[in-house]
XYZ file of N, CA and C in Angstrom:
447
model
N 38.834 -2.562 95.903
C 37.574 -2.816 95.234
C 37.688 -4.057 94.373
N 36.694 -4.882 94.427
C 36.701 -6.071 93.593
C 35.744 -5.876 92.427
N 36.244 -6.165 91.241
C 35.410 -6.055 90.051
C 34.700 -7.370 89.818
N 33.419 -7.269 89.541
C 32.628 -8.465 89.267
C 32.824 -8.846 87.806
N 33.271 -10.081 87.583
C 33.481 -10.562 86.218
C 32.197 -11.188 85.715
N 31.729 -10.714 84.538
C 30.495 -11.239 83.970
C 30.748 -12.601 83.348
N 29.758 -13.446 83.445
C 29.813 -14.766 82.823
C 28.997 -14.730 81.539
N 29.563 -15.254 80.467
C 28.866 -15.314 79.188
C 28.709 -16.769 78.766
N 27.781 -17.001 77.858
C 27.510 -18.365 77.389
C 28.708 -18.953 76.649
N 29.482 -18.107 75.974
C 30.640 -18.574 75.218
C 31.914 -17.888 75.666
N 33.018 -18.419 75.224
C 34.331 -17.885 75.581
C 34.504 -16.434 75.143
N 33.853 -16.044 74.030
C 34.018 -14.707 73.464
C 32.780 -13.827 73.620
N 31.814 -14.241 74.433
C 30.605 -13.461 74.645
C 29.372 -14.231 74.198
N 28.288 -13.492 73.955
C 27.040 -14.142 73.569
C 26.130 -13.180 72.821
N 25.254 -13.766 72.008
C 24.144 -13.052 71.392
C 22.908 -13.416 72.205
N 22.245 -12.431 72.760
C 21.069 -12.681 73.575
C 19.825 -12.265 72.799
N 18.904 -13.212 72.510
C 17.682 -12.857 71.773
C 16.841 -11.852 72.551
N 16.381 -10.799 71.879
C 15.587 -9.765 72.552
C 14.195 -10.249 72.921
N 13.645 -11.180 72.169
C 12.306 -11.684 72.448
C 12.284 -12.785 73.491
N 13.409 -13.085 74.076
C 13.495 -14.182 75.031
C 14.109 -15.405 74.377
N 14.628 -16.273 75.182
C 15.270 -17.481 74.682
C 16.680 -17.595 75.221
N 17.291 -18.721 74.945
C 18.637 -18.978 75.434
C 19.661 -18.138 74.684
N 20.691 -17.647 75.389
C 21.754 -16.925 74.710
C 22.537 -17.849 73.782
N 23.032 -17.275 72.709
C 23.819 -18.029 71.732
C 25.292 -17.780 72.039
N 26.058 -18.815 72.363
C 27.466 -18.615 72.721
C 28.324 -18.245 71.513
N 29.263 -17.338 71.737
C 30.252 -16.985 70.722
C 31.508 -17.772 71.077
N 31.790 -18.815 70.291
C 32.817 -19.786 70.657
C 34.107 -19.664 69.858
N 34.076 -18.885 68.771
C 35.269 -18.711 67.930
C 35.433 -17.231 67.612
N 36.613 -16.867 67.110
C 36.889 -15.477 66.782
C 36.342 -15.057 65.422
N 35.836 -16.006 64.678
C 35.247 -15.730 63.365
C 34.042 -16.650 63.202
N 32.849 -16.051 63.088
C 31.616 -16.832 63.072
C 30.747 -16.463 61.875
N 30.319 -17.472 61.143
C 29.401 -17.290 60.026
C 27.984 -17.504 60.556
N 27.096 -16.546 60.251
C 25.713 -16.616 60.704
C 24.814 -16.729 59.484
N 23.888 -17.688 59.510
C 22.970 -17.854 58.394
C 21.987 -18.973 58.650
N 21.198 -19.281 57.634
C 20.147 -20.295 57.754
C 20.681 -21.720 57.577
N 21.791 -21.872 56.851
C 22.344 -23.205 56.605
C 22.853 -23.856 57.883
N 22.719 -25.160 57.929
C 23.203 -25.916 59.078
C 24.712 -25.865 59.233
N 25.437 -25.617 58.134
C 26.907 -25.561 58.190
C 27.421 -24.265 58.814
N 26.553 -23.285 59.007
C 26.974 -22.016 59.607
C 27.334 -22.234 61.077
N 28.238 -21.403 61.582
C 28.623 -21.489 62.995
C 27.433 -21.180 63.897
N 26.624 -20.194 63.480
C 25.377 -19.880 64.176
C 24.267 -20.013 63.149
N 23.483 -21.079 63.274
C 22.397 -21.347 62.320
C 21.090 -20.808 62.880
N 20.503 -19.859 62.146
C 19.216 -19.281 62.522
C 18.179 -19.802 61.538
N 17.321 -20.657 61.995
C 16.361 -21.341 61.127
C 15.105 -20.498 60.916
N 15.270 -19.372 60.228
C 14.156 -18.494 59.883
C 14.173 -18.285 58.373
N 13.006 -18.258 57.754
C 12.920 -18.123 56.292
C 13.498 -16.810 55.778
N 13.423 -15.742 56.583
C 13.918 -14.452 56.104
C 15.414 -14.237 56.350
N 16.093 -15.227 56.930
C 17.552 -15.170 57.104
C 18.187 -15.843 55.897
N 19.160 -15.173 55.274
C 19.842 -15.741 54.113
C 20.673 -16.948 54.511
N 20.986 -17.794 53.528
C 21.750 -19.010 53.826
C 23.104 -18.667 54.441
N 23.766 -17.633 53.958
C 24.969 -17.069 54.584
C 24.695 -15.583 54.731
N 24.206 -15.181 55.879
C 23.664 -13.841 56.074
C 24.744 -12.811 56.437
N 25.540 -13.123 57.459
C 26.552 -12.169 57.917
C 27.681 -12.905 58.626
N 28.755 -12.160 58.918
C 29.915 -12.750 59.582
C 30.319 -11.860 60.755
N 30.574 -12.485 61.902
C 31.117 -11.799 63.073
C 32.607 -12.119 63.149
N 33.418 -11.078 63.309
C 34.861 -11.260 63.393
C 35.394 -10.473 64.590
N 36.201 -11.113 65.414
C 36.803 -10.456 66.564
C 38.120 -9.812 66.128
N 38.223 -8.493 66.298
C 39.422 -7.749 65.905
C 39.813 -6.801 67.029
N 41.004 -6.943 67.549
C 41.544 -6.090 68.601
C 40.619 -6.018 69.814
N 39.957 -7.147 70.126
C 39.092 -7.219 71.291
C 37.660 -6.772 71.056
N 37.335 -6.336 69.837
C 35.982 -5.873 69.506
C 35.398 -6.730 68.390
N 34.088 -6.935 68.459
C 33.396 -7.664 67.405
C 33.043 -6.721 66.274
N 33.257 -7.180 65.038
C 32.836 -6.472 63.833
C 31.840 -7.363 63.111
N 30.803 -6.763 62.574
C 29.761 -7.493 61.870
C 29.747 -7.047 60.416
N 29.787 -8.011 59.497
C 29.750 -7.719 58.059
C 28.563 -8.433 57.442
N 27.738 -7.671 56.716
C 26.633 -8.262 55.971
C 27.204 -8.917 54.715
N 26.722 -10.106 54.381
C 27.234 -10.848 53.223
C 26.241 -10.767 52.057
N 25.841 -9.536 51.728
C 24.867 -9.289 50.646
C 23.565 -10.046 50.891
N 23.104 -10.017 52.120
C 21.874 -10.709 52.472
C 20.669 -10.009 51.861
N 19.620 -10.748 51.685
C 18.400 -10.196 51.084
C 17.682 -9.248 52.048
N 17.636 -9.579 53.328
C 16.867 -8.783 54.290
C 17.716 -7.920 55.216
N 19.007 -7.839 54.966
C 19.864 -6.884 55.655
C 20.281 -7.243 57.060
N 21.265 -6.487 57.527
C 21.817 -6.620 58.864
C 21.904 -5.214 59.446
N 21.516 -5.059 60.703
C 21.528 -3.740 61.338
C 22.261 -3.790 62.663
N 22.884 -2.673 62.992
C 23.472 -2.476 64.313
C 22.878 -1.175 64.846
N 22.270 -1.253 66.011
C 21.598 -0.093 66.614
C 20.625 0.558 65.643
N 19.859 -0.264 64.946
C 18.797 0.133 64.012
C 19.297 0.798 62.732
N 20.604 0.746 62.465
C 21.185 1.296 61.243
C 21.656 0.154 60.349
N 21.206 0.161 59.081
C 21.646 -0.860 58.137
C 23.141 -0.717 57.916
N 23.839 -1.834 57.893
C 25.300 -1.799 57.805
C 25.808 -2.655 56.656
N 27.041 -2.358 56.270
C 27.822 -3.238 55.405
C 28.852 -3.918 56.299
N 29.626 -3.115 57.022
C 30.572 -3.621 58.015
C 30.662 -2.590 59.117
N 30.542 -3.037 60.363
C 30.525 -2.103 61.472
C 31.053 -2.756 62.737
N 31.728 -1.954 63.550
C 32.131 -2.410 64.879
C 30.879 -2.466 65.741
N 30.745 -3.534 66.526
C 29.586 -3.696 67.411
C 30.089 -3.571 68.843
N 29.745 -2.480 69.480
C 30.169 -2.266 70.856
C 29.354 -3.140 71.806
N 29.893 -3.450 72.997
C 29.181 -4.313 73.945
C 27.787 -3.767 74.271
N 26.800 -4.667 74.283
C 25.435 -4.280 74.606
C 24.646 -3.707 73.443
N 25.257 -3.625 72.251
C 24.569 -3.069 71.085
C 23.489 -4.009 70.584
N 22.474 -3.405 69.978
C 21.387 -4.152 69.372
C 21.799 -4.562 67.958
N 21.680 -5.847 67.663
C 22.013 -6.394 66.350
C 20.748 -7.016 65.776
N 20.413 -6.664 64.517
C 19.248 -7.264 63.859
C 19.721 -8.039 62.643
N 19.413 -9.314 62.616
C 19.718 -10.186 61.483
C 18.376 -10.480 60.845
N 18.164 -9.926 59.646
C 16.834 -9.847 59.054
C 15.998 -9.048 60.058
N 14.941 -9.606 60.606
C 14.150 -8.871 61.608
C 14.294 -9.460 63.011
N 15.290 -10.306 63.205
C 15.493 -10.974 64.482
C 16.541 -10.201 65.275
N 16.133 -9.689 66.437
C 16.995 -8.799 67.212
C 17.671 -9.516 68.380
N 18.936 -9.143 68.579
C 19.773 -9.712 69.641
C 20.596 -8.582 70.242
N 21.034 -8.759 71.471
C 22.064 -7.875 72.005
C 23.364 -8.670 72.006
N 24.441 -7.997 71.651
C 25.753 -8.638 71.632
C 26.460 -8.268 72.927
N 26.662 -9.255 73.776
C 27.250 -9.033 75.092
C 28.642 -9.641 75.158
N 29.614 -8.818 75.510
C 31.000 -9.274 75.667
C 31.788 -8.191 76.383
N 32.998 -8.539 76.829
C 33.887 -7.586 77.481
C 35.135 -7.432 76.623
N 35.302 -6.292 75.958
C 36.445 -6.123 75.046
C 37.805 -6.296 75.726
N 37.922 -5.861 76.975
C 39.225 -5.910 77.640
C 39.619 -7.339 78.001
N 38.639 -8.187 78.274
C 38.914 -9.603 78.491
C 39.373 -10.258 77.193
N 38.913 -9.709 76.060
C 39.247 -10.273 74.750
C 40.481 -9.626 74.117
N 41.207 -8.823 74.887
C 42.477 -8.292 74.414
C 42.470 -6.843 73.972
N 41.386 -6.111 74.169
C 41.341 -4.701 73.761
C 42.168 -3.844 74.715
N 42.750 -2.804 74.163
C 43.448 -1.799 74.970
C 43.385 -0.486 74.212
N 43.393 0.599 74.946
C 43.313 1.911 74.318
C 41.935 2.154 73.712
N 41.872 3.140 72.814
C 40.576 3.445 72.197
C 40.134 2.328 71.258
N 38.822 2.209 71.031
C 38.326 1.170 70.115
C 38.839 1.388 68.698
N 38.972 0.319 67.909
C 39.406 0.474 66.521
C 38.374 1.254 65.708
N 38.799 1.783 64.578
C 37.932 2.597 63.724
C 36.690 1.821 63.315
N 35.601 2.548 63.224
C 34.329 1.982 62.796
C 34.230 2.145 61.285
N 34.235 1.046 60.548
C 34.328 1.089 59.091
C 33.170 1.781 58.402
N 31.940 1.638 58.904
C 30.805 2.267 58.234
C 30.916 3.781 58.257
N 31.502 4.344 59.323
C 31.706 5.790 59.365
C 32.639 6.208 58.240
N 33.720 5.470 58.031
C 34.677 5.783 56.972
C 34.012 5.619 55.606
N 33.256 4.523 55.402
C 32.564 4.319 54.127
C 31.593 5.451 53.831
N 30.834 5.865 54.837
C 29.858 6.943 54.653
C 30.568 8.247 54.321
N 31.673 8.507 55.004
C 32.414 9.732 54.756
C 32.986 9.738 53.335
N 33.459 8.586 52.858
C 34.062 8.535 51.533
C 33.031 8.685 50.412
N 31.762 8.474 50.707
C 30.721 8.664 49.696
C 30.424 10.138 49.462
N 30.820 10.992 50.391
C 30.549 12.417 50.277
C 31.669 13.107 49.493
N 31.320 14.198 48.843
C 32.337 14.970 48.129
C 33.211 15.695 49.153
N 34.380 16.131 48.713
C 35.279 16.878 49.608
C 34.615 18.152 50.104
N 33.858 18.813 49.231
C 33.177 20.055 49.621
C 32.132 19.771 50.707
N 31.394 18.672 50.565
C 30.404 18.324 51.582
C 31.082 17.993 52.907
N 32.188 17.254 52.857
C 32.911 16.910 54.083
C 33.448 18.145 54.779
N 33.841 19.154 54.000
C 34.374 20.384 54.568
C 33.268 21.343 54.997
N 32.030 21.028 54.633
C 30.915 21.894 54.995
C 30.779 23.110 54.094
N 31.329 23.019 52.906
C 31.277 24.138 51.953
C 30.165 23.864 50.951
N 29.352 24.871 50.708
C 28.284 24.715 49.738
C 28.779 25.153 48.370
N 28.232 24.512 47.357
C 28.582 24.889 45.993
C 28.059 26.281 45.707
N 28.846 27.016 44.936
C 28.432 28.348 44.539
C 27.328 28.203 43.511
N 26.269 28.945 43.698
C 25.173 28.895 42.743
C 25.542 29.768 41.554
N 25.438 29.187 40.389
C 25.744 29.945 39.180
C 24.708 31.034 38.995
N 25.226 32.207 38.678
C 24.323 33.330 38.441
C 23.828 33.246 37.004
N 22.580 33.437 36.858
C 21.994 33.413 35.526
C 21.777 34.855 35.105
N 22.435 35.216 34.032
C 22.319 36.570 33.529
C 21.263 36.599 32.433
N 20.358 37.512 32.531
C 19.354 37.674 31.498
C 19.457 39.086 30.940
N 18.990 39.220 29.713
C 19.000 40.542 29.112
C 17.998 41.415 29.836
N 18.437 42.600 30.093
C 17.539 43.530 30.737
C 16.530 44.034 29.723
N 15.348 44.064 30.135
C 14.330 44.630 29.248
C 14.308 46.134 29.463
N 14.394 46.824 28.395
C 14.391 48.265 28.502
C 12.961 48.792 28.522
N 12.823 49.785 29.301
C 11.506 50.412 29.399
C 11.515 51.639 28.511
N 10.618 51.707 27.559
C 10.556 52.858 26.652
C 9.490 53.812 27.053
């Protein structure tokens, strides 16, 4: 069996605009995305921050980190701080949506994907009792019994 190798706009994959348009090539393992011309990927939209987010290739997978942008960054419609972006996932920078297309195994991935940081962050925000699925004991309120005469 012959496997068909996909072609991407860049060496490391591409961001494909959902509304149509040319794919944006991913040419380096670390890319700054924002409105400024000095960014690796410059998105000239007013609602994109000057330095909006950063894409970093780690163990063959892309990770996206929001850089405290005003209008946020989402992966699969979930607001993120830092998250692994699996191939074909929907990425929203402000309100501009793209699919991130790449092949992790061509980029050096092996075995299971690396841990997804937002899952760990979300889990650490919960108390140990919540993580264990244990509910807090409700304190019993004792009142004086009224006697019936």
